[in-house]
Coordinates of N, CA and C and ligand atoms in Angstrom, one line a residue:
M210 N -9.6 10.7 15.2 CA -10.3 11.1 14.0 C -9.3 11.7 13.0
L211 N -9.4 11.2 11.7 CA -8.4 11.6 10.7 C -9.1 12.7 9.8
I212 N -8.4 13.8 9.5 CA -8.9 14.8 8.6 C -7.9 14.9 7.5
E213 N -8.5 14.8 6.2 CA -7.6 15.0 5.1 C -8.1 16.2 4.3
T214 N -7.1 17.2 4.1 CA -7.4 18.3 3.2 C -6.7 17.9 1.9
S215 N -6.8 18.8 0.9 CA -6.2 18.3 -0.4 C -4.7 18.1 -0.2
E216 N -4.0 18.7 0.7 CA -2.6 18.6 0.9 C -2.0 18.0 2.1
K217 N -2.8 18.1 3.2 CA -2.3 17.7 4.5 C -3.2 16.7 5.2
R218 N -2.6 16.0 6.1 CA -3.4 15.0 6.9 C -3.2 15.3 8.4
L219 N -4.4 15.4 9.1 CA -4.4 15.7 10.5 C -5.0 14.5 11.2
I220 N -4.5 14.2 12.4 CA -5.2 13.2 13.2 C -5.5 13.8 14.5
I221 N -6.7 13.6 15.0 CA -7.1 14.2 16.3 C -7.2 13.0 17.3
D222 N -6.5 13.2 18.5 CA -6.6 12.2 19.6 C -6.4 10.7 19.1
P223 N -5.3 10.4 18.6 CA -5.1 9.1 18.0 C -4.9 7.9 19.0
F224 N -6.1 7.5 19.5 CA -6.1 6.4 20.5 C -6.4 5.1 19.7
L225 N -5.4 4.4 19.3 CA -5.5 3.2 18.4 C -5.1 2.0 19.2
T226 N -3.9 2.0 19.7 CA -3.4 0.8 20.4 C -4.2 0.6 21.7
G227 N -4.9 -0.5 21.9 CA -5.7 -0.8 23.1 C -7.1 -0.3 23.0
N228 N -7.5 0.3 21.8 CA -8.9 0.8 21.6 C -9.7 -0.3 20.9
P229 N -10.7 -0.9 21.6 CA -11.5 -2.0 21.0 C -12.2 -1.6 19.7
S230 N -12.4 -0.3 19.5 CA -13.1 0.2 18.3 C -12.1 0.7 17.2
A231 N -10.8 0.7 17.4 CA -9.9 1.2 16.4 C -10.0 0.5 15.1
P232 N -10.3 1.2 14.0 CA -10.4 0.6 12.7 C -9.0 0.2 12.1
V233 N -8.0 0.9 12.5 CA -6.6 0.6 12.0 C -5.6 0.7 13.1
S234 N -4.5 0.1 12.9 CA -3.4 0.2 13.9 C -2.6 1.4 13.6
A235 N -1.8 1.9 14.6 CA -1.0 3.1 14.4 C 0.0 2.9 13.2
E236 N 0.5 1.6 13.1 CA 1.4 1.3 12.0 C 0.9 1.5 10.6
E237 N -0.5 1.2 10.5 CA -1.1 1.2 9.2 C -1.5 2.6 8.7
L238 N -1.3 3.6 9.6 CA -1.7 5.0 9.2 C -0.9 5.5 8.0
P239 N -1.5 6.3 7.1 CA -0.7 7.0 6.1 C 0.1 8.1 6.7
K240 N 0.8 8.8 5.9 CA 1.7 9.9 6.4 C 0.8 11.0 7.2
I241 N 1.2 11.2 8.4 CA 0.4 12.2 9.2 C 1.2 13.5 9.4
D242 N 0.7 14.6 9.0 CA 1.4 15.9 9.1 C 1.3 16.5 10.5
Y243 N 0.1 16.4 11.0 CA -0.2 17.0 12.4 C -1.0 16.1 13.2
V244 N -0.6 16.0 14.5 CA -1.4 15.3 15.5 C -2.0 16.3 16.5
L245 N -3.3 16.4 16.6 CA -3.9 17.3 17.4 C -4.4 16.6 18.7
V246 N -4.1 17.1 19.8 CA -4.5 16.4 21.1 C -5.4 17.4 21.9
T247 N -6.6 16.9 22.2 CA -7.5 17.7 22.9 C -7.2 17.9 24.4
H248 N -6.7 16.8 25.0 CA -6.4 16.8 26.4 C -5.5 15.6 26.8
G249 N -5.0 15.6 28.0 CA -3.9 14.7 28.4 C -4.3 13.2 28.7
H250 N -5.6 12.9 28.8 CA -6.0 11.6 29.2 C -5.5 10.5 28.2
G251 N -5.1 9.4 28.7 CA -4.5 8.3 28.0 C -5.2 7.9 26.7
D252 N -6.6 7.9 26.8 CA -7.3 7.5 25.6 C -7.5 8.6 24.6
H253 N -6.7 9.7 24.8 CA -6.7 10.8 23.8 C -5.3 11.0 23.3
I254 N -4.3 11.1 24.2 CA -2.9 11.2 23.8 C -2.6 9.9 23.0
G255 N -3.1 8.7 23.5 CA -3.0 7.5 22.8 C -1.6 7.2 22.2
D256 N -1.6 7.1 20.8 CA -0.4 6.8 20.1 C 0.4 8.0 19.6
T257 N 0.1 9.2 20.2 CA 0.6 10.4 19.7 C 2.2 10.3 19.5
V258 N 2.8 9.8 20.6 CA 4.3 9.8 20.6 C 4.8 9.0 19.4
E259 N 4.3 7.8 19.3 CA 4.8 6.9 18.2 C 4.5 7.4 16.9
I260 N 3.3 8.0 16.7 CA 2.9 8.5 15.3 C 3.8 9.7 15.0
A261 N 3.9 10.6 15.9 CA 4.7 11.9 15.7 C 6.1 11.6 15.4
K262 N 6.7 10.6 16.1 CA 8.1 10.2 15.9 C 8.3 9.6 14.5
K263 N 7.3 8.7 14.2 CA 7.5 7.9 12.9 C 7.3 8.9 11.7
H264 N 6.4 9.8 11.8 CA 6.0 10.6 10.6 C 6.7 12.0 10.7
G265 N 7.3 12.3 11.8 CA 7.9 13.7 11.9 C 6.7 14.7 12.0
S266 N 5.6 14.3 12.6 CA 4.4 15.2 12.6 C 4.6 16.3 13.7
T267 N 4.0 17.4 13.5 CA 3.9 18.4 14.5 C 2.7 18.2 15.4
V268 N 2.9 18.2 16.7 CA 1.8 18.0 17.6 C 1.2 19.4 18.0
I269 N -0.1 19.6 17.9 CA -0.7 20.8 18.3 C -1.6 20.5 19.5
S270 N -1.4 21.2 20.6 CA -2.3 21.1 21.8 C -2.1 22.3 22.6
T271 N -2.6 22.2 23.9 CA -2.5 23.3 24.8 C -1.0 23.4 25.2
A272 N -0.6 24.5 25.7 CA 0.8 24.8 26.1 C 1.3 23.7 27.1
E273 N 0.5 23.3 28.0 CA 0.9 22.3 29.0 C 1.1 21.0 28.4
I274 N 0.2 20.5 27.6 CA 0.4 19.2 27.0 C 1.6 19.2 26.0
C275 N 1.8 20.3 25.3 CA 2.9 20.5 24.4 C 4.2 20.5 25.2
T276 N 4.3 21.1 26.3 CA 5.5 21.2 27.1 C 5.8 19.8 27.6
Y277 N 4.8 19.0 28.0 CA 5.0 17.6 28.4 C 5.6 16.8 27.2
L278 N 4.9 16.9 26.1 CA 5.3 16.0 25.0 C 6.7 16.4 24.4
E279 N 7.0 17.7 24.4 CA 8.3 18.2 23.9 C 9.4 17.8 24.9
G280 N 9.1 18.0 26.2 CA 10.1 17.8 27.2 C 10.4 16.4 27.5
K281 N 9.3 15.6 27.6 CA 9.5 14.2 27.9 C 9.8 13.3 26.7
H282 N 9.2 13.6 25.6 CA 9.3 12.8 24.4 C 9.9 13.4 23.2
E283 N 10.4 14.6 23.4 CA 11.2 15.3 22.3 C 10.4 15.4 21.0
L284 N 9.1 15.7 21.1 CA 8.3 15.8 19.9 C 8.4 17.3 19.4
S285 N 8.1 17.5 18.1 CA 8.0 18.8 17.6 C 6.6 19.3 17.9
V286 N 6.4 20.5 18.5 CA 5.1 20.9 19.0 C 4.8 22.3 18.5
H287 N 3.5 22.6 18.5 CA 3.0 23.9 18.3 C 2.0 24.2 19.4
P288 N 2.4 24.8 20.5 CA 1.5 25.1 21.7 C 0.5 26.2 21.4
M289 N -0.7 26.0 21.8 CA -1.7 27.1 21.7 C -2.5 27.1 23.0
H290 N -3.5 27.9 23.0 CA -4.4 27.9 24.2 C -5.9 28.2 23.8
I291 N -6.7 27.9 24.8 CA -8.2 28.0 24.6 C -8.5 29.4 24.1
G292 N -9.3 29.5 23.0 CA -9.7 30.8 22.4 C -8.7 31.3 21.4
G293 N -7.5 30.8 21.4 CA -6.5 31.2 20.4 C -6.7 30.5 19.1
S294 N -6.3 31.2 18.0 CA -6.4 30.6 16.7 C -5.1 30.9 15.9
F295 N -4.8 30.1 14.9 CA -3.5 30.2 14.2 C -3.8 29.7 12.8
K296 N -3.1 30.4 11.8 CA -3.2 29.9 10.4 C -2.1 28.9 10.1
F297 N -2.4 27.7 10.0 CA -1.4 26.7 9.6 C -1.4 26.5 8.1
D298 N -0.6 25.6 7.5 CA -0.6 25.4 6.1 C -1.8 24.5 5.7
F299 N -2.5 23.9 6.6 CA -3.7 23.2 6.3 C -5.0 24.0 6.4
G300 N -4.9 25.2 7.0 CA -6.0 26.1 7.3 C -5.9 26.6 8.7
K301 N -7.0 27.2 9.1 CA -7.1 27.9 10.4 C -7.6 26.9 11.5
L302 N -6.9 27.0 12.7 CA -7.3 26.2 13.8 C -7.5 27.1 15.0
K303 N -8.7 26.8 15.7 CA -9.0 27.6 16.9 C -9.2 26.5 18.0
L304 N -8.7 26.8 19.2 CA -8.9 25.9 20.3 C -10.1 26.4 21.1
T305 N -11.1 25.5 21.3 CA -12.3 25.9 22.0 C -12.4 25.3 23.4
P306 N -13.1 26.0 24.3 CA -13.1 25.5 25.7 C -13.9 24.1 25.8
A307 N -13.4 23.3 26.7 CA -14.1 22.0 27.0 C -14.2 21.9 28.5
F308 N -15.3 21.4 29.0 CA -15.4 21.1 30.5 C -15.0 19.7 30.7
H309 N -13.8 19.5 31.3 CA -13.3 18.2 31.4 C -12.0 18.3 32.3
G310 N -11.3 17.2 32.4 CA -9.9 17.2 33.0 C -8.9 17.1 31.9
S311 N -7.6 17.2 32.2 CA -6.6 17.1 31.2 C -5.3 16.6 31.7
S312 N -5.3 15.9 32.9 CA -4.0 15.5 33.4 C -3.5 14.3 32.6
V313 N -2.2 14.1 32.7 CA -1.5 13.0 32.1 C -1.2 12.0 33.3
Y314 N -1.6 10.8 33.2 CA -1.3 9.8 34.3 C -0.1 9.0 33.8
E315 N 1.0 9.0 34.6 CA 2.2 8.3 34.2 C 3.0 7.8 35.4
D316 N 3.4 6.6 35.4 CA 4.2 6.0 36.5 C 3.6 6.3 37.8
G317 N 2.3 6.1 37.9 CA 1.6 6.3 39.2 C 1.4 7.7 39.6
E318 N 1.7 8.7 38.8 CA 1.6 10.1 39.1 C 0.7 10.8 38.2
I319 N 0.1 11.9 38.7 CA -0.7 12.7 37.8 C 0.1 14.0 37.5
I320 N 0.2 14.2 36.2 CA 1.0 15.4 35.7 C -0.1 16.4 35.3
Y321 N 0.1 17.7 35.7 CA -0.9 18.7 35.4 C -0.9 19.0 33.9
G322 N -2.1 18.9 33.3 CA -2.2 19.0 31.8 C -2.9 20.3 31.4
G323 N -3.1 21.3 32.3 CA -3.8 22.5 31.8 C -5.2 22.3 31.5
M324 N -5.8 23.1 30.7 CA -7.2 23.0 30.4 C -7.4 22.1 29.1
P325 N -8.5 21.4 29.2 CA -8.8 20.5 28.0 C -9.4 21.4 26.9
A326 N -9.4 21.0 25.7 CA -9.8 21.8 24.5 C -10.7 21.0 23.6
G327 N -11.3 21.7 22.7 CA -11.9 21.2 21.5 C -11.2 21.9 20.3
F328 N -11.5 21.5 19.1 CA -10.9 22.1 18.0 C -11.9 22.5 16.9
L329 N -11.6 23.7 16.4 CA -12.4 24.2 15.3 C -11.4 24.3 14.1
V330 N -11.6 23.4 13.1 CA -10.7 23.4 12.0 C -11.4 24.0 10.8
E331 N -10.7 25.0 10.2 CA -11.3 25.6 9.0 C -10.3 25.4 7.8
S332 N -10.8 24.7 6.8 CA -9.9 24.4 5.7 C -10.7 24.3 4.4
E333 N -10.2 24.9 3.4 CA -10.9 24.9 2.1 C -12.4 25.2 2.2
E334 N -12.6 26.3 2.9 CA -14.0 26.8 3.1 C -15.0 25.9 3.8
K335 N -14.4 24.9 4.5 CA -15.3 24.1 5.3 C -14.9 24.2 6.8
K336 N -15.8 24.1 7.7 CA -15.5 24.2 9.1 C -16.0 23.0 9.9
V337 N -15.1 22.4 10.6 CA -15.4 21.2 11.4 C -15.1 21.5 12.8
Y338 N -16.1 21.2 13.7 CA -15.9 21.4 15.2 C -15.8 20.0 15.8
H339 N -14.7 19.8 16.5 CA -14.5 18.5 17.2 C -14.5 19.0 18.7
A340 N -15.6 18.6 19.4 CA -15.8 19.2 20.8 C -14.8 18.6 21.8
G341 N -14.2 17.5 21.5 CA -13.3 16.8 22.5 C -14.2 16.2 23.6
D342 N -13.6 15.9 24.7 CA -14.4 15.4 25.8 C -14.9 16.6 26.5
T343 N -16.2 16.7 26.6 CA -16.7 17.9 27.3 C -18.1 17.7 27.7
G344 N -18.5 18.4 28.8 CA -19.9 18.6 29.2 C -20.4 19.8 28.3
L345 N -21.7 20.1 28.5 CA -22.4 21.2 27.9 C -21.8 22.5 28.4
T346 N -21.5 23.4 27.6 CA -21.0 24.7 28.1 C -21.8 25.8 27.4
V347 N -22.0 27.0 28.1 CA -22.7 28.1 27.4 C -21.8 28.7 26.3
E348 N -20.5 28.5 26.5 CA -19.5 29.0 25.5 C -19.8 28.4 24.1
M349 N -20.4 27.2 24.1 CA -20.7 26.6 22.8 C -21.6 27.5 21.9
G350 N -22.4 28.4 22.6 CA -23.3 29.3 21.9 C -22.5 30.3 21.0
L351 N -21.2 30.6 21.4 CA -20.4 31.5 20.6 C -20.1 30.8 19.2
L352 N -20.2 29.5 19.1 CA -19.8 28.8 17.9 C -20.9 29.0 16.8
E353 N -22.1 29.5 17.2 CA -23.1 29.8 16.2 C -22.6 30.8 15.2
Y354 N -21.7 31.7 15.6 CA -21.2 32.7 14.6 C -20.2 32.1 13.6
E355 N -19.8 30.9 13.9 CA -18.8 30.3 13.0 C -19.3 29.6 11.8
N356 N -20.6 29.4 11.7 CA -21.2 28.7 10.6 C -20.5 27.4 10.3
I357 N -20.7 26.5 11.3 CA -20.0 25.2 11.2 C -20.7 24.2 10.3
D358 N -19.9 23.5 9.5 CA -20.5 22.5 8.6 C -20.9 21.2 9.4
V359 N -19.9 20.7 10.1 CA -20.1 19.5 10.9 C -19.6 19.7 12.3
A360 N -20.4 19.3 13.3 CA -20.0 19.3 14.7 C -20.0 17.9 15.2
F361 N -18.8 17.5 15.7 CA -18.7 16.2 16.3 C -18.8 16.3 17.8
L362 N -19.9 15.7 18.3 CA -20.3 16.0 19.7 C -20.4 14.7 20.5
P363 N -19.8 14.7 21.7 CA -19.9 13.5 22.6 C -21.3 13.3 23.1
I364 N -21.8 12.0 23.2 CA -23.1 11.8 23.7 C -23.2 10.7 24.8
G365 N -22.0 10.2 25.2 CA -22.0 9.0 26.0 C -22.3 9.2 27.5
G366 N -22.4 10.5 28.0 CA -22.7 10.7 29.4 C -21.5 10.4 30.3
N367 N -21.8 10.4 31.6 CA -20.8 10.1 32.6 C -19.6 11.0 32.6
Y368 N -18.7 11.0 31.7 CA -17.6 11.9 31.6 C -17.8 13.1 30.7
V369 N -18.8 13.0 29.9 CA -19.1 14.0 28.8 C -20.6 14.2 28.7
M370 N -21.0 15.0 27.8 CA -22.4 15.2 27.5 C -23.2 13.9 27.2
D371 N -24.4 13.9 27.7 CA -25.3 12.8 27.3 C -26.1 13.3 26.0
I372 N -27.0 12.4 25.6 CA -27.7 12.8 24.3 C -28.5 14.1 24.4
D373 N -29.2 14.3 25.6 CA -30.0 15.5 25.7 C -29.1 16.8 25.7
D374 N -28.0 16.7 26.4 CA -27.1 17.8 26.4 C -26.4 18.0 25.1
A375 N -26.1 17.0 24.4 CA -25.5 17.1 23.1 C -26.5 17.8 22.1
L376 N -27.8 17.5 22.3 CA -28.7 18.1 21.4 C -28.9 19.6 21.8
R377 N -28.8 19.9 23.1 CA -28.8 21.3 23.5 C -27.6 22.0 22.9
A378 N -26.5 21.4 22.9 CA -25.3 21.9 22.3 C -25.5 22.2 20.8
A379 N -26.2 21.2 20.1 CA -26.4 21.4 18.7 C -27.3 22.6 18.4
S380 N -28.3 22.8 19.3 CA -29.2 24.0 19.1 C -28.4 25.3 19.4
F381 N -27.4 25.3 20.3 CA -26.6 26.5 20.5 C -25.7 26.7 19.2
I382 N -25.1 25.7 18.8 CA -24.1 25.8 17.7 C -24.7 26.0 16.3
A383 N -25.8 25.3 16.2 CA -26.5 25.4 14.9 C -25.6 25.0 13.7
P384 N -24.9 23.9 13.7 CA -24.1 23.4 12.6 C -25.1 22.8 11.5
K385 N -24.5 22.6 10.3 CA -25.4 22.0 9.3 C -25.7 20.6 9.7
K386 N -24.7 19.9 10.3 CA -24.9 18.5 10.6 C -24.1 18.2 11.9
I387 N -24.7 17.2 12.7 CA -23.9 16.7 13.9 C -23.6 15.2 13.7
V388 N -22.4 14.9 14.2 CA -22.0 13.5 14.3 C -21.8 13.1 15.7
P389 N -22.5 12.1 16.3 CA -22.2 11.7 17.7 C -20.9 11.0 17.8
I390 N -20.2 11.3 18.9 CA -18.9 10.6 19.2 C -18.9 10.2 20.7
H391 N -17.9 9.5 21.1 CA -17.6 9.2 22.5 C -18.8 8.5 23.1
Y392 N -19.1 7.3 22.6 CA -20.2 6.5 23.2 C -19.9 5.0 22.8
N393 N -20.4 4.1 23.7 CA -20.4 2.7 23.4 C -19.0 2.1 23.3
T394 N -17.9 2.8 23.6 CA -16.6 2.2 23.7 C -16.4 1.4 24.9
W395 N -16.9 1.9 26.0 CA -16.9 1.3 27.3 C -18.3 1.3 27.9
P396 N -18.6 0.3 28.7 CA -20.0 0.1 29.2 C -20.5 1.4 29.9
V397 N -19.7 2.2 30.6 CA -20.2 3.4 31.3 C -20.7 4.5 30.4
I398 N -20.2 4.4 29.2 CA -20.7 5.5 28.2 C -21.6 4.9 27.1
D399 N -22.4 3.9 27.5 CA -23.4 3.4 26.6 C -24.4 4.5 26.2
A400 N -24.8 4.6 25.0 CA -25.8 5.5 24.6 C -26.7 4.8 23.6
D401 N -28.0 5.1 23.7 CA -29.0 4.5 22.9 C -29.1 5.3 21.6
I402 N -28.5 4.8 20.5 CA -28.4 5.5 19.3 C -29.7 5.7 18.6
D403 N -30.7 4.8 18.9 CA -32.0 5.0 18.3 C -32.7 6.2 19.0
E404 N -32.4 6.4 20.3 CA -33.0 7.5 21.0 C -32.4 8.8 20.4
F405 N -31.1 8.8 20.2 CA -30.4 9.9 19.6 C -31.0 10.3 18.2
K406 N -31.2 9.3 17.4 CA -31.8 9.5 16.0 C -33.2 10.1 16.1
S407 N -34.0 9.5 17.0 CA -35.4 10.0 17.0 C -35.5 11.4 17.6
K408 N -34.7 11.7 18.6 CA -34.7 13.0 19.1 C -34.2 14.1 18.1
C409 N -33.2 13.7 17.3 CA -32.7 14.6 16.3 C -33.8 14.9 15.3
E410 N -34.5 13.8 14.9 CA -35.6 14.0 13.9 C -36.7 14.9 14.5
E411 N -37.1 14.6 15.8 CA -38.1 15.5 16.4 C -37.7 17.0 16.4
M412 N -36.3 17.2 16.6 CA -35.9 18.6 16.8 C -35.4 19.2 15.4
G413 N -35.5 18.4 14.4 CA -35.1 18.8 13.0 C -33.6 19.1 12.9
I414 N -32.8 18.3 13.6 CA -31.4 18.4 13.6 C -30.8 17.3 12.6
E415 N -30.1 17.8 11.6 CA -29.4 16.9 10.7 C -28.3 16.1 11.4
Y416 N -28.2 14.8 11.2 CA -27.2 14.1 11.8 C -26.6 13.0 10.9
Q417 N -25.5 12.5 11.3 CA -24.9 11.3 10.5 C -24.3 10.4 11.6
I418 N -24.6 9.2 11.5 CA -24.0 8.2 12.4 C -22.7 7.7 11.6
M419 N -21.6 7.7 12.3 CA -20.4 7.2 11.7 C -19.8 6.0 12.5
N420 N -19.4 5.0 11.8 CA -18.8 3.9 12.5 C -17.3 4.0 12.3
P421 N -16.5 3.4 13.2 CA -15.0 3.5 13.1 C -14.6 3.1 11.7
G422 N -13.8 3.9 11.1 CA -13.3 3.6 9.7 C -14.1 4.3 8.6
D423 N -15.3 4.9 9.0 CA -16.1 5.6 8.0 C -15.4 6.9 7.6
W424 N -15.7 7.4 6.4 CA -15.3 8.7 5.9 C -16.5 9.6 5.6
L425 N -16.3 10.8 5.9 CA -17.3 11.8 5.6 C -16.7 12.9 4.7
D426 N -17.4 13.0 3.5 CA -16.9 14.0 2.5 C -17.5 15.3 2.7
L427 N -16.7 16.4 2.7 CA -17.2 17.7 2.8 C -17.0 18.5 1.6
Ligands
LIG329 NI1 -11.0 12.5 28.8

């Protein structure tokens, strides 16, 4: 996911090469200032190394993932941890808890990746929550105090929340709008988007369906 503020460009979990839904290739990306990585899985670290090297981007992630990316790939990193926040030149970023794994799988080995995260990005008086890969957590209830404009929530099930849990998350978080993510890329995370829409409408939850390559103005 690409976020543009008036001055900076951030990309979250840039899985482009090998992603059947990728709208652009890594080479086609405009200048990226920061790469944010929620967790160590290959479909999230994705093209982080290539992008960060090409653009001289700073990678922001958990301390473990940053240690791996800095040590193994010599990237410039800004390590953080769950619950921590920091004011960057694009705005304020807080790492939120996610229920998931975070290991890096490389050369037949699993490398410990610490805890997986979500991101709360606050810039130019707008707040966006990207849940990352996660199941439903009670901690999401704390986000109600953040007055979030848009929450990006996984709905694909199996590895992450399904539609019903995502809607429970939406009622905890009470954002102005939700955007469903992490579904229909692979068969095991198929989600019925019509079911999602009708349940949102029943519950009075504002939503927006985004297709790969779409932009959302805030
Ligand atoms: Ni994952």
